[in-house]
Amino acid sequence: MAFLLLVAPVHAQIDPRGALLERTGWDAIAAGQGAAAANAFREALAADPKNARLHLGAGMAAALERRDADAKESFERALELDPKLTRARALLGQVLYRMGDLSEAIRTYETLTADTPDDRDARDTLERWRREAELHDRMNRAIGSHFTVSFEGPAEASLAAQALESLDRAYWRVGQLLGVYPSDPIPVVLYTAEQFRDITRSPSWAAGAFDGTIRVPMRGALDKSAELDRVLAHEFTHALVRTLATRNVPTWLNEGLATALESGDVEWAQTQVSKAGHAVPLRALQSGFGRFTGEQAELAYATSALAVRRMLDEAGGFAVANLLRDLGDGGDFNAAFLHRMQRSFEEFLAGPLY
Ligand SMILES: [Zn+2]
């Protein structure tokens, strides 16, 4: 999910040092530097703890760093101090949604849209979340030891059972490879193609999505069990990546791992790249693929899969898992890569794609 941080700071400080710290904080947020922003707002709050705007800033910094529980607390504190600080309410709703608390997110946006009746985006978001909640209320659940699968009608019950089995196989196969086994059950929702597009707003080529919940459009995938296995293993791998690192993971690494581990083989990816006549430079694949057309996306996934396959072959799954942990802890990418892969990223890039 895209996390929108709208930066429009108000500078009404009297204390010059506090004003400077606040300015530093907003500038860091505008630049996407969560840690620097968090430091600046923490210091500013020490001198001025009842300033709602500073709590808003601290919340935004935490949200940028994906410390969602901290972000929630800061936004709530900001709203206690100033209930009309609508930006804090909008961001609180987004964080609650991201944390999987759909009903609280809806309640927050109900207040928000009552306060800001002209905000179309907020109204649209609220409507979408309500549709999602209604749909989930109607759904049935199949519960396994590592997953809970939600699905709509009794007709899908056998599909859900099949999905649970497939997920369980992915759990052991991918878990063993990376040495990671999530302990909390992972929620999975099976949608129709239309529901999937509506709720995830994913591009039409997307076969699944993960935002804390694995969301999969059924679109006949269940007739072909190999396709189902592939899609579920892909999304499960994203869930594993999330347990290792909630931030700082380049998209090529996240998608490459998910794609390389869909099944054992990456021959299709080699075919894609040679058909296109070129691979996409990994540095151009740092952030989301949602902007790509179907064809561009295929090449981006193929390139990412080949790069990660080579990392797995050269250094092993545990090393890749440790690299992800380092990145999630805020480690510098080049330093972490060198440490875990035993060669520099530059050197890796200069090598053959696969
Ligand atoms: Zn993916």
Coordinates of C-alpha atoms in Angstrom, one line a residue, residues 234 251-282 285 289 297-315 320 337 341 343 345 348-349 351-354:
H234 CA 5.0 -16.1 -4.1
T251 CA 11.7 -4.1 -4.7
W252 CA 13.9 -6.2 -6.9
L253 CA 15.1 -8.2 -3.8
N254 CA 11.6 -8.7 -2.4
E255 CA 10.0 -9.5 -5.7
G256 CA 13.0 -11.5 -6.9
L257 CA 12.9 -13.7 -3.9
A258 CA 9.1 -14.2 -4.1
T259 CA 9.4 -15.0 -7.9
A260 CA 12.5 -17.2 -7.6
L261 CA 10.9 -19.3 -4.9
E262 CA 7.5 -19.7 -6.7
S263 CA 8.9 -23.0 -7.9
G264 CA 12.3 -24.4 -8.2
D265 CA 13.2 -23.3 -11.7
V266 CA 13.9 -19.9 -13.3
E267 CA 14.1 -21.1 -16.9
W268 CA 11.1 -19.0 -17.8
A269 CA 12.9 -15.9 -16.6
Q270 CA 16.0 -16.6 -18.7
T271 CA 13.7 -17.1 -21.7
Q272 CA 12.0 -13.7 -20.9
V273 CA 15.3 -11.9 -20.7
S274 CA 16.8 -13.4 -23.8
K275 CA 13.5 -12.7 -25.7
A276 CA 13.6 -9.0 -24.7
G277 CA 17.3 -8.9 -25.6
H278 CA 18.2 -7.2 -22.3
A279 CA 17.7 -7.3 -18.6
V280 CA 16.5 -4.3 -16.5
P281 CA 19.3 -2.7 -14.4
L282 CA 18.6 -3.7 -10.8
L285 CA 14.0 -1.6 -9.8
F289 CA 6.5 -2.3 -10.0
A297 CA 6.5 -5.9 -15.3
E298 CA 7.3 -9.4 -16.7
L299 CA 10.8 -8.3 -17.6
A300 CA 11.3 -6.6 -14.2
Y301 CA 10.2 -9.8 -12.4
A302 CA 12.3 -12.0 -14.6
T303 CA 15.4 -9.9 -14.0
S304 CA 14.8 -9.8 -10.3
A305 CA 14.2 -13.5 -10.1
L306 CA 17.5 -14.3 -11.9
A307 CA 19.5 -11.9 -9.7
V308 CA 18.1 -13.4 -6.5
R309 CA 18.5 -17.0 -7.8
R310 CA 22.2 -16.2 -8.2
M311 CA 22.4 -14.8 -4.7
L312 CA 20.7 -18.0 -3.3
D313 CA 23.1 -20.2 -5.3
E314 CA 26.2 -18.3 -4.4
A315 CA 25.6 -17.5 -0.7
V320 CA 19.9 -13.9 2.0
F337 CA 25.4 -7.0 1.0
M341 CA 27.1 -12.1 0.3
R343 CA 31.3 -9.7 -2.2
F345 CA 27.1 -5.3 -4.8
F348 CA 27.8 -8.8 -8.1
L349 CA 26.3 -6.4 -10.7
G351 CA 28.8 -10.6 -13.0
P352 CA 26.5 -12.5 -15.3
L353 CA 22.8 -12.1 -14.6
Y354 CA 22.5 -15.7 -13.9

